[in-house]
GROMACS .gro file of C-alpha atoms in nm:
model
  376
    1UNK     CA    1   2.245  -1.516   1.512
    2UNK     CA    2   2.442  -1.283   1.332
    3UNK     CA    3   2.436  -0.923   1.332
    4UNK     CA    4   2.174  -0.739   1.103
    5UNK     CA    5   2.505  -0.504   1.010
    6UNK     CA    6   2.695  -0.774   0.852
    7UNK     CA    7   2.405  -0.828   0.571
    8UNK     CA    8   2.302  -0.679   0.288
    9UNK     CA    9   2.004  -0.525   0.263
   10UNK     CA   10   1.894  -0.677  -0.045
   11UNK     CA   11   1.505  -0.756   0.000
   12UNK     CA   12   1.234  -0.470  -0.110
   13UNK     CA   13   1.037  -0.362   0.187
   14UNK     CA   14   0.756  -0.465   0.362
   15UNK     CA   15   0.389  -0.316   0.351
   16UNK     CA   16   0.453  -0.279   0.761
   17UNK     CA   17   0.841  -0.096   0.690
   18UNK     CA   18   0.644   0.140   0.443
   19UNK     CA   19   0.344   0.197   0.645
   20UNK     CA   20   0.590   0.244   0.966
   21UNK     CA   21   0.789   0.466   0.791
   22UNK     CA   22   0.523   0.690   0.673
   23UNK     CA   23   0.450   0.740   1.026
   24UNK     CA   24   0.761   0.862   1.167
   25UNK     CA   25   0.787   1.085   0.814
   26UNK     CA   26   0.971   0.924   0.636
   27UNK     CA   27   0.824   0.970   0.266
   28UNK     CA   28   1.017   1.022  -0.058
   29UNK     CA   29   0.999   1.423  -0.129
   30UNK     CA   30   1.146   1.612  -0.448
   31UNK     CA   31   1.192   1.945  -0.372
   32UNK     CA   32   1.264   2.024  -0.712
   33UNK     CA   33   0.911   1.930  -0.766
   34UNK     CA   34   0.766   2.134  -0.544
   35UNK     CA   35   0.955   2.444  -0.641
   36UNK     CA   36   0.905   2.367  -1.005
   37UNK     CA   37   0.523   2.342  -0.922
   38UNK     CA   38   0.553   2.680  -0.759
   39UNK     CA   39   0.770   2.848  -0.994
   40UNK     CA   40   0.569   2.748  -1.277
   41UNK     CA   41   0.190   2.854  -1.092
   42UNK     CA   42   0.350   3.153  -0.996
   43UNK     CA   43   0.473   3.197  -1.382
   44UNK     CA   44   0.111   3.123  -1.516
   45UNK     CA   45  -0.078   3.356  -1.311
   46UNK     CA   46   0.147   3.654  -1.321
   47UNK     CA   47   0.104   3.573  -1.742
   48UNK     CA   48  -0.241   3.599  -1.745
   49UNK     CA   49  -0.309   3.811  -1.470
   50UNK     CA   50   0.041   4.038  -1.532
   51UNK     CA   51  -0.206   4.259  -1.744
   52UNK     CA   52  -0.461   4.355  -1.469
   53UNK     CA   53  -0.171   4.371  -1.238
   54UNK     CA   54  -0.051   4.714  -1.418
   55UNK     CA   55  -0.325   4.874  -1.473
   56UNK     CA   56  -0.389   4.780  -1.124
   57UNK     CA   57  -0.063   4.997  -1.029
   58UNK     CA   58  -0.102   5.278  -1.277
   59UNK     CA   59  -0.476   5.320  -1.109
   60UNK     CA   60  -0.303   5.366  -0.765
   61UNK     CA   61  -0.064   5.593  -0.840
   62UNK     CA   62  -0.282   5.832  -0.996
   63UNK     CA   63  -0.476   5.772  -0.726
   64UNK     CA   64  -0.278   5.792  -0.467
   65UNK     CA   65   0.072   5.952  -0.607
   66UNK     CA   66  -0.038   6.241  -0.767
   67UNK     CA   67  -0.147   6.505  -0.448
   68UNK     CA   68  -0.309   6.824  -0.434
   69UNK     CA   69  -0.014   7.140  -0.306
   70UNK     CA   70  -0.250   7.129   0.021
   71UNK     CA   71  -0.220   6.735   0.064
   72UNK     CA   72   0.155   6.735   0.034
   73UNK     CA   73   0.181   6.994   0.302
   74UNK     CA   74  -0.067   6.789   0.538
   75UNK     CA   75   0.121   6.510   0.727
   76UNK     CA   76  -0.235   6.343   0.767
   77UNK     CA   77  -0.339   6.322   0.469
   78UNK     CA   78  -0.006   6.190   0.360
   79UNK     CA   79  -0.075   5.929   0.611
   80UNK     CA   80  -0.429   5.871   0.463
   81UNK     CA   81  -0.277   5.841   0.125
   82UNK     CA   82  -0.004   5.644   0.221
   83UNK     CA   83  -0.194   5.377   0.407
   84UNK     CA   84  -0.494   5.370   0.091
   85UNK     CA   85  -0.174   5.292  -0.103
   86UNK     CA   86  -0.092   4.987   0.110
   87UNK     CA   87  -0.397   4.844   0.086
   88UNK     CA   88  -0.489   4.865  -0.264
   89UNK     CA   89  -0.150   4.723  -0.297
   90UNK     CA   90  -0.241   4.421  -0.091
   91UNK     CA   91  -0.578   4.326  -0.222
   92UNK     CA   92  -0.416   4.382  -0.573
   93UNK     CA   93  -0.189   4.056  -0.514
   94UNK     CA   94  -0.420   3.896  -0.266
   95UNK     CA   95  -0.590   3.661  -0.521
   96UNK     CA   96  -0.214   3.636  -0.682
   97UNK     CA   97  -0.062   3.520  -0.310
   98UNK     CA   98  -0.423   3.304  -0.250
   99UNK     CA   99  -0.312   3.059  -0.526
  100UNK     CA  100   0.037   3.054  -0.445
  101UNK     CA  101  -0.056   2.928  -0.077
  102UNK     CA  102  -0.309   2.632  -0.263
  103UNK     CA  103  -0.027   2.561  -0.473
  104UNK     CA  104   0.205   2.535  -0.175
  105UNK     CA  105  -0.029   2.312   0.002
  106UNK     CA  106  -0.103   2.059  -0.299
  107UNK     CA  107   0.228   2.046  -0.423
  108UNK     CA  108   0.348   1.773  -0.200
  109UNK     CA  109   0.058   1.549  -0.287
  110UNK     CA  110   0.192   1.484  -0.644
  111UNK     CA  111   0.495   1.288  -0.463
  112UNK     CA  112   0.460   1.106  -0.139
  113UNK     CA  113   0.120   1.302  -0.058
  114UNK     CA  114   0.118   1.578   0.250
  115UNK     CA  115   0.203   1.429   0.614
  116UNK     CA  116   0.311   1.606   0.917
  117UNK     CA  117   0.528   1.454   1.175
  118UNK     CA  118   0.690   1.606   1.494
  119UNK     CA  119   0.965   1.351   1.455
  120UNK     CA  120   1.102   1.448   1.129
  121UNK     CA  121   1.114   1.816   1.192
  122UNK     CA  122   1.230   1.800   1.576
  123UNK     CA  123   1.592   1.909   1.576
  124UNK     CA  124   1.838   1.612   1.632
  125UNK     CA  125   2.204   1.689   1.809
  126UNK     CA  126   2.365   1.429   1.533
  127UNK     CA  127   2.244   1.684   1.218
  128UNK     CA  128   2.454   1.993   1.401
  129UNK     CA  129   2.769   1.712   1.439
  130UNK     CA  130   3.000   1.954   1.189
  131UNK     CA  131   3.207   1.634   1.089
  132UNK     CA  132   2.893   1.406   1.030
  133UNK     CA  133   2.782   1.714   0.812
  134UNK     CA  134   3.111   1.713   0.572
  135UNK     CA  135   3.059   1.289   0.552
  136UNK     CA  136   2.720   1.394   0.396
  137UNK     CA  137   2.773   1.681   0.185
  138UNK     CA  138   3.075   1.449   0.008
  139UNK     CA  139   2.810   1.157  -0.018
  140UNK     CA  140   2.627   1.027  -0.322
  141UNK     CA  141   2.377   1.175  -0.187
  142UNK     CA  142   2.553   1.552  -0.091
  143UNK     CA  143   2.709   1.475  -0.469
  144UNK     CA  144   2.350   1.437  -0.622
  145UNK     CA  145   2.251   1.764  -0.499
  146UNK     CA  146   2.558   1.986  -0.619
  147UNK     CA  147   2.449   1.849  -0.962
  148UNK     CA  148   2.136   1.893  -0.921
  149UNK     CA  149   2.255   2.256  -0.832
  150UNK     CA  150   2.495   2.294  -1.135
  151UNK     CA  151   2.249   2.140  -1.380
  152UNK     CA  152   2.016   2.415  -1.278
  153UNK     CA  153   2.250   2.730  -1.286
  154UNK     CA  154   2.317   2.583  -1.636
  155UNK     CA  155   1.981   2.574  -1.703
  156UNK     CA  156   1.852   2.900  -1.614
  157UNK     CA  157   2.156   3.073  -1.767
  158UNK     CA  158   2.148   2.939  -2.114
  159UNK     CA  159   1.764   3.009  -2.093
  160UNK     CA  160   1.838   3.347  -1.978
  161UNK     CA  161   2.078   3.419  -2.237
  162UNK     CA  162   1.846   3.330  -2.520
  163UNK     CA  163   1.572   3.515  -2.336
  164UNK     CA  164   1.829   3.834  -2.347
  165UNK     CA  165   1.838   3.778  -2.701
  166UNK     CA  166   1.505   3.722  -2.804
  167UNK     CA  167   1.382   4.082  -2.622
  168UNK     CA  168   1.653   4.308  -2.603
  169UNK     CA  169   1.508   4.476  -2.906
  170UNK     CA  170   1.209   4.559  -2.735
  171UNK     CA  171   1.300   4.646  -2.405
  172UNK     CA  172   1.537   4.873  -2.537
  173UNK     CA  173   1.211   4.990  -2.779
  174UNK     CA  174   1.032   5.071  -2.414
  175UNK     CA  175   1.172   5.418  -2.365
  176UNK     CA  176   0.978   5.500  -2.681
  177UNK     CA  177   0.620   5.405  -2.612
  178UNK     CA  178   0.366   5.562  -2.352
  179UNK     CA  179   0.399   5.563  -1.988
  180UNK     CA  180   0.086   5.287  -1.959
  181UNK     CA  181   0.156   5.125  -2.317
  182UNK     CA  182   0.545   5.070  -2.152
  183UNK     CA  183   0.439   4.933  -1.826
  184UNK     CA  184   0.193   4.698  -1.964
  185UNK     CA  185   0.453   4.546  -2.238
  186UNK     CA  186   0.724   4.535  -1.986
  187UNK     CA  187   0.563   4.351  -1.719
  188UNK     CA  188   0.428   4.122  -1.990
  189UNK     CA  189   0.799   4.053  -2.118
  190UNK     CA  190   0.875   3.994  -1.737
  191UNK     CA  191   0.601   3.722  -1.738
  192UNK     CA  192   0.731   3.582  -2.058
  193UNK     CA  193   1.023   3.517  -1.906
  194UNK     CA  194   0.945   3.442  -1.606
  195UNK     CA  195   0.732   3.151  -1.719
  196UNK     CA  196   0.963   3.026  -1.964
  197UNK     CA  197   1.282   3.023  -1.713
  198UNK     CA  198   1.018   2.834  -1.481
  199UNK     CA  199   0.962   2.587  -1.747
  200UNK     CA  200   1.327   2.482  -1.852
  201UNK     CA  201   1.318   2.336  -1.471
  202UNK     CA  202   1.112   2.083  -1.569
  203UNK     CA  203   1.464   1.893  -1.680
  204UNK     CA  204   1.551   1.884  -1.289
  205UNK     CA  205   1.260   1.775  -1.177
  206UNK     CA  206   1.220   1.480  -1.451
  207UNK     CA  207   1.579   1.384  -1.323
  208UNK     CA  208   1.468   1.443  -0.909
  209UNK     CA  209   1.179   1.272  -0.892
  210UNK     CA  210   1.273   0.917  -0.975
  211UNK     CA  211   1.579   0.945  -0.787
  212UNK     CA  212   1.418   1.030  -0.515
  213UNK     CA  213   1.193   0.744  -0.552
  214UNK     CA  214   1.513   0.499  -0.596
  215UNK     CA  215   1.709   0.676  -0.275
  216UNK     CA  216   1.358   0.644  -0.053
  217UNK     CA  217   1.306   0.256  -0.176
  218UNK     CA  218   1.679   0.203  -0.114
  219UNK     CA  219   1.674   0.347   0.252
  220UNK     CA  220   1.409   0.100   0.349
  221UNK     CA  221   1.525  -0.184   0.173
  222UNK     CA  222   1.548  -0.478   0.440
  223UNK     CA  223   1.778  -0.755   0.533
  224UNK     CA  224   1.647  -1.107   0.528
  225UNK     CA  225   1.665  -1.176   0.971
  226UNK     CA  226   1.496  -0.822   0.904
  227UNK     CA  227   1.213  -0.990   0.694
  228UNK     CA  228   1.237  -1.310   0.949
  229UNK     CA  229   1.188  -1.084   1.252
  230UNK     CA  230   0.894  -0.869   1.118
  231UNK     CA  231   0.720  -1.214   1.035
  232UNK     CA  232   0.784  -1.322   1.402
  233UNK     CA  233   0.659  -1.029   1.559
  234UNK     CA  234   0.362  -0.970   1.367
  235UNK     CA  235   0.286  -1.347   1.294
  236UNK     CA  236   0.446  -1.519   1.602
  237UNK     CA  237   0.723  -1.763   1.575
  238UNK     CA  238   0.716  -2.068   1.379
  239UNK     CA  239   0.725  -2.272   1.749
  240UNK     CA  240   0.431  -2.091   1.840
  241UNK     CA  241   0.223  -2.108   1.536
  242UNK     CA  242   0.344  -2.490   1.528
  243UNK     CA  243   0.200  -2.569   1.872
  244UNK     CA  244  -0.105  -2.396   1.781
  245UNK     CA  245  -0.164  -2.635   1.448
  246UNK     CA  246  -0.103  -2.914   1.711
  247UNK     CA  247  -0.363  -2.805   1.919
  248UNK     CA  248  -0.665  -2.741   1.678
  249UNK     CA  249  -0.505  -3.057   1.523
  250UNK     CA  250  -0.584  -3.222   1.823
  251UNK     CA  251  -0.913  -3.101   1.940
  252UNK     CA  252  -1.006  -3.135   1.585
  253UNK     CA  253  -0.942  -3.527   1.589
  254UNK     CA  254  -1.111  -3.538   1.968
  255UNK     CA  255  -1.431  -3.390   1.814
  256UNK     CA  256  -1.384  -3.649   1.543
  257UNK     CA  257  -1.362  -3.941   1.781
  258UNK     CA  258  -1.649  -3.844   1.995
  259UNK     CA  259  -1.881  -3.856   1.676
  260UNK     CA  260  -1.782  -4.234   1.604
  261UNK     CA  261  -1.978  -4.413   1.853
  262UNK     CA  262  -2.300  -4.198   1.670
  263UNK     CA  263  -2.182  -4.325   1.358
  264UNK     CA  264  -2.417  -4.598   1.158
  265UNK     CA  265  -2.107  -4.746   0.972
  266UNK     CA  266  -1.735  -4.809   0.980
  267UNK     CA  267  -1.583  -4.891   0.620
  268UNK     CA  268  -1.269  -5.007   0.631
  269UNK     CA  269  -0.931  -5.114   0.384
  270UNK     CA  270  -0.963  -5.305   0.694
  271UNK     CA  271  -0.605  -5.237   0.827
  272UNK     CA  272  -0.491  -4.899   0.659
  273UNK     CA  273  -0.808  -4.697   0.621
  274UNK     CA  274  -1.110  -4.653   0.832
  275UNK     CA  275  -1.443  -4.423   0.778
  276UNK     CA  276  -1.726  -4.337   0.931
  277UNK     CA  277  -2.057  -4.277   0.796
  278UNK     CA  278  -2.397  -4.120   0.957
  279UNK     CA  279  -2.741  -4.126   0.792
  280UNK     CA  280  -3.051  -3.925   0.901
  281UNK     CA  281  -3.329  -4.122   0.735
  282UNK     CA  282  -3.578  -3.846   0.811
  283UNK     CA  283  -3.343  -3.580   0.682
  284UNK     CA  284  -3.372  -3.624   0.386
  285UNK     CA  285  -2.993  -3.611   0.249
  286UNK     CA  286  -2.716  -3.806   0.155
  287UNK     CA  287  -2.485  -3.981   0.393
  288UNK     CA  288  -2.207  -3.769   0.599
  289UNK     CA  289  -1.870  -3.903   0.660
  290UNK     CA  290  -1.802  -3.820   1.084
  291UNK     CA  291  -1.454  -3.961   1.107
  292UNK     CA  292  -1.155  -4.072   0.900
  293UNK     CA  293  -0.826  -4.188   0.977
  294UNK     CA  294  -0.547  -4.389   0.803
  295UNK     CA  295  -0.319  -4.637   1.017
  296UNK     CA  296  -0.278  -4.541   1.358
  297UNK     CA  297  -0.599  -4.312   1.369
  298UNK     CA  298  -0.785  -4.580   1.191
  299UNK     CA  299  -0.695  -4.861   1.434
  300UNK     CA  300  -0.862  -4.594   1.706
  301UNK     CA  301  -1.138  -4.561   1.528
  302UNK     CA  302  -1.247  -4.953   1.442
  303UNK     CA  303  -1.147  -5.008   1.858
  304UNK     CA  304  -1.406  -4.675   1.948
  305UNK     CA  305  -1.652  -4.885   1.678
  306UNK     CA  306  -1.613  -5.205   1.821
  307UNK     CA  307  -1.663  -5.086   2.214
  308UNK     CA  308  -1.965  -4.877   2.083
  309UNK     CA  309  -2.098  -5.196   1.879
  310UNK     CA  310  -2.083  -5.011   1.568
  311UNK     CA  311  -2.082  -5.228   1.254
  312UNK     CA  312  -1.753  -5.278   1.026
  313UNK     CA  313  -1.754  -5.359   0.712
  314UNK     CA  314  -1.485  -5.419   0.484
  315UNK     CA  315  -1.479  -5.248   0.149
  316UNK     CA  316  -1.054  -5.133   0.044
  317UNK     CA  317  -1.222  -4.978  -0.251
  318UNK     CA  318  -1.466  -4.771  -0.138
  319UNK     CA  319  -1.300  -4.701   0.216
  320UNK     CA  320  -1.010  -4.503  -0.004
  321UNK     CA  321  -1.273  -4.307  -0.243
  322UNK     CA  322  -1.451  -4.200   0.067
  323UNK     CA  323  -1.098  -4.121   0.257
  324UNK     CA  324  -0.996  -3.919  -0.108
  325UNK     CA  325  -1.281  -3.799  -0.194
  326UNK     CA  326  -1.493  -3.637   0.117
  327UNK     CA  327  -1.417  -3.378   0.367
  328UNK     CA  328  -1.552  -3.453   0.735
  329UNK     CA  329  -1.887  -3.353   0.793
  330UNK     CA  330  -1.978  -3.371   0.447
  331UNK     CA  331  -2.244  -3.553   0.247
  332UNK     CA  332  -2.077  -3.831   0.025
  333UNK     CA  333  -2.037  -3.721  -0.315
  334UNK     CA  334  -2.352  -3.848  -0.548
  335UNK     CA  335  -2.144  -4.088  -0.758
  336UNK     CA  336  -2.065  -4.328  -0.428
  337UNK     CA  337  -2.451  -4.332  -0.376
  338UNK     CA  338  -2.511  -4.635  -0.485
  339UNK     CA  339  -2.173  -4.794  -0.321
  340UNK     CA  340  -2.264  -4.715  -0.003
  341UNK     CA  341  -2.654  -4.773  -0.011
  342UNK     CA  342  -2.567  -5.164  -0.044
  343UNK     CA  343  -2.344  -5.084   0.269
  344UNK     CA  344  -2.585  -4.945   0.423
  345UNK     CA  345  -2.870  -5.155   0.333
  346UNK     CA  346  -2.640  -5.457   0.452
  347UNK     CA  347  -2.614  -5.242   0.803
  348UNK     CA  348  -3.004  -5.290   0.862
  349UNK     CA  349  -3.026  -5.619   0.742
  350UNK     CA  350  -2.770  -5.739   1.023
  351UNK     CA  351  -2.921  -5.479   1.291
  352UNK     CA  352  -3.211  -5.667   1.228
  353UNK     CA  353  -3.098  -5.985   1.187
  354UNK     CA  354  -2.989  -5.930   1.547
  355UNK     CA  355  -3.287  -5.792   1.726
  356UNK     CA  356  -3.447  -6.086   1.590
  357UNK     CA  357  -3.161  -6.325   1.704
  358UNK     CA  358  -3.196  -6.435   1.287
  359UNK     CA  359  -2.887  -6.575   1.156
  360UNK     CA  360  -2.658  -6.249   0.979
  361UNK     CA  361  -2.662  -6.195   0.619
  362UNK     CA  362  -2.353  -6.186   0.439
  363UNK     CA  363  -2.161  -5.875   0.387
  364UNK     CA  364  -2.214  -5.741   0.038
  365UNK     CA  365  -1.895  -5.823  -0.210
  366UNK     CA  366  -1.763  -5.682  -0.532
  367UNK     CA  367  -1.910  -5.339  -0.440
  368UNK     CA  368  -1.834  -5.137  -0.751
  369UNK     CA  369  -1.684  -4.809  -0.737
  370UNK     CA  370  -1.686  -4.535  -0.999
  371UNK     CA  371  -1.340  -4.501  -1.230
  372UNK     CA  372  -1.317  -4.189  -1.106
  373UNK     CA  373  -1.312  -4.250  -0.722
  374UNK     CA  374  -1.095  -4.553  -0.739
  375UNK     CA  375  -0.740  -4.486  -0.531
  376UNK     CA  376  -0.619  -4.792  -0.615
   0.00000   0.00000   0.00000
C-alpha cells in the first residue's frame, strides 16, 4: 500500500475528521473577529455611556479631590479619601468592564463556537523549535498574517489621519470652554474616534474570516486510503461486511427452505423458476409466497416439494410474475388472484382426488396472466 505522504490530499473531510477534530481543538478561529467584536463593543458603550462616564469623574473629584486644610494634614483621612476614590472609580466602569467580559465570552461563537481543550493549549517542545518557528513565520500562512498586520496599520492610520482632520478644530477649541463643558466634549470626541477607528477593522475581518475558513477546511482535507481507512474502521472491511451478507444470505435461504414442506403449492417455469405458495383458508387473506428460487435454488426447492409430497404445477407464466413481482412472505399481489385461485383450486381437486383414490384431474392450462405481470 503506498504511503499516505505520497498523495494528495484532495478529498473534503469527513463528518468523523470534523467531529474528531473539534475534539482535540481544532476549530477555525479569526482573531481579527474577535478583536473587531471587542474593539467595536468597547467603542459603542464608551459612545453612549462616555457621557455618564464624566460626569461620573467630575462627581469624584469634587468629592474626593477637593479637601478641607485639616484633611490634607490628616494621613487618615487621606487614606479614607483615597480609598472612596478607588472605589467609586471601580463601580464607575464596572457595568463598562461587565459587557466587555460577555463580549469576550460570545465572541468566539460567531466563528467555530466556544470549546476548550487541554490539548490545544498544552505547550508542545516542537512550537519553541527556533528553526521550525522561522519555516512558519516565512509560510503562506506567517505571510498572511504580516498582511494582515500591514493592511491594518494602513488602516488605522489613514483613519486616524482623517480623524485628525475632521477635529482638530475643536480640540484645539477645548481650552476655551468650561472645565465640565470640556471634559464632556472631549471624552465624547475620544468615543467618536474610538468607534470609528474600531469600525474601519471591519475590512480585516471581512478578509480573515473566510480565509480562515479555507486554511481550517484545507488542514483537514483527506487523502483517498485516508477516506478508505476511516470507512474500514468505522464500517469494517469489505471482507468482513462480505462474509456477513453471506451469512444472513444463508440463514435467510435456510429459513426459506424449512417453510417449503408447509407450503400448499410449488409453481414452476418448471426448470428455471420455482415458487412456493401458502394459503390460510380461515385467515382470511390472500395467498403468501414462502420460497423462491431460480436454477440451482429452484431445483432444491421442487426436490424439498417432492420428498414432502407437495404438489407441482407447471405454469412459466405465472411462476416468473410471482418470482418478479412478490417479496417472500408476502400476500400475492391482487391482480394474480385469479391466476393462482385456478392453481389452487386444481391443488384440492387432486388432494382429493387422492384421498379418494379418484382418478387426478388435469392440471389447469392457458392460465392467463395480467399484461402487466408477464416477464416474458
Amino acid at each position: 500500500m503506498a504511503d499516505d505522504s505520497d498523495q494528495e490530499k484532495t478529498e473534503e473531510p469527513t463528518g468523523k475528521r470534523l467531529a474528531d477534530a473539534k475534539k482535540k481543538g481544532q476549530i477555525a478561529r479569526s482573531r481579527e473577529l474577535n478583536t473587531f467584536v471587542m474593539l467595536m463593543v468597547s467603542a459603542a458603550l464608551f459612545w453612549m455611556q462616555g457621557g455618564a462616564i464624566g460626569q461620573g469623574l467630575i462627581k469624584m473629584m469634587r468629592t474626593e479631590f477637593q479637601l478641607k486644610r485639616e484633611t490634607i494634614f490628616d494621613p487618615l483621612s487621606l487614606m479614607q479619601h483615597l480609598q472612596q476614590a478607588m472605589i467609586d472609580g471601580v463601580m464607575l466602569i464596572a457595568p463598562f468592564l461587565a459587557v466587555l467580559l460577555v463580549a469576550a465570552i460570545l465572541a468566539p461563537l460567531a466563528l467555530g463556537g466556544w470549546i476548550f481543550n487541554w490539548d490545544a493549549v498544552s505547550p508542545k517542545p516542537e512550537k519553541m523549535d527556533p528553526i521550525k518557528g522561522m519555516a512558519r513565520l516565512f509560510a503562506i500562512r506567517g505571510l498572511v498574517e504580516m498582511g494582515k498586520a500591514l493592511l491594518k496599520i494602513t488602516l488605522v492610520f489613514i483613519v486616524a489621519y482623517l480623524l485628525y482632520n475632521l477635529f482638530i478644530l475643536e480640540l484645539l477649541g477645548l481650552s476655551d470652554e468650561p472645565l465640565t463643558d470640556s471634559i464632556a466634549h472631549s471624552l465624547n470626541i475620544i468615543a467618536t474616534c474610538f468607534l470609528l477607528l474600531s469600525a474601519s477593522l471591519v475590512l480585516v475581518a471581512m478578509i480573515d474570516v473566510p480565509y480562515q475558513l479555507w486554511d481550517h477546511n484545507k488542514k483537514l482535507k483527506m487523502t483517498l486510503q485516508e477516506i478508505k481507512d476511516e470507512n474500514k474502521e468505522s464500517e469494517g472491511s469489505p471482507e468482513v461486511k462480505g462474509r456477513q451478507r453471506r451469512m444472513q444470505m444463508d440463514m435467510a435461504q435456510k429459513r426459506m427452505m424449512a417453510e417449503v414442506p408447509k407450503a400448499d403449492v410449488i409453481i414452476t417455469n418448471p426448470s428455471h423458476y420455482a415458487v412456493a405458495l401458502k394459503y390460510d383458508q380461515n385467515g382470511g387473506g390472500a395467498p403468501k409466497l414462502v420460497a423462491k428460487g431460480v436454477d440451482l435454488i429452484a431445483a432444491q426447492i421442487r426436490n424439498l416439494a417432492i420428498g414432502a409430497e407437495v404438489p407441482l404445477v407447471a405454469s412459466p407464466p405465472l411462476a416468473r410474475a410471482l418470482y418478479y413481482s412478490t417479496e417472500l412472505d408476502k400476500e400475492i399481489p391482487q391482480g394474480l388472484y385469479l391466476a393462482v385461485a385456478q392453481i389452487l383450486a386444481y391443488v384440492y381437486q387432486l388432494k382429493t382426488a387422492q384421498q379418494n383414490k379418484w382418478a387426478a384431474p388435469m392440471p389447469p392450462g392457458n392460465i392467463k396472466v395480467p399484461d402487466e405481470f408477464r416477464q416474458d
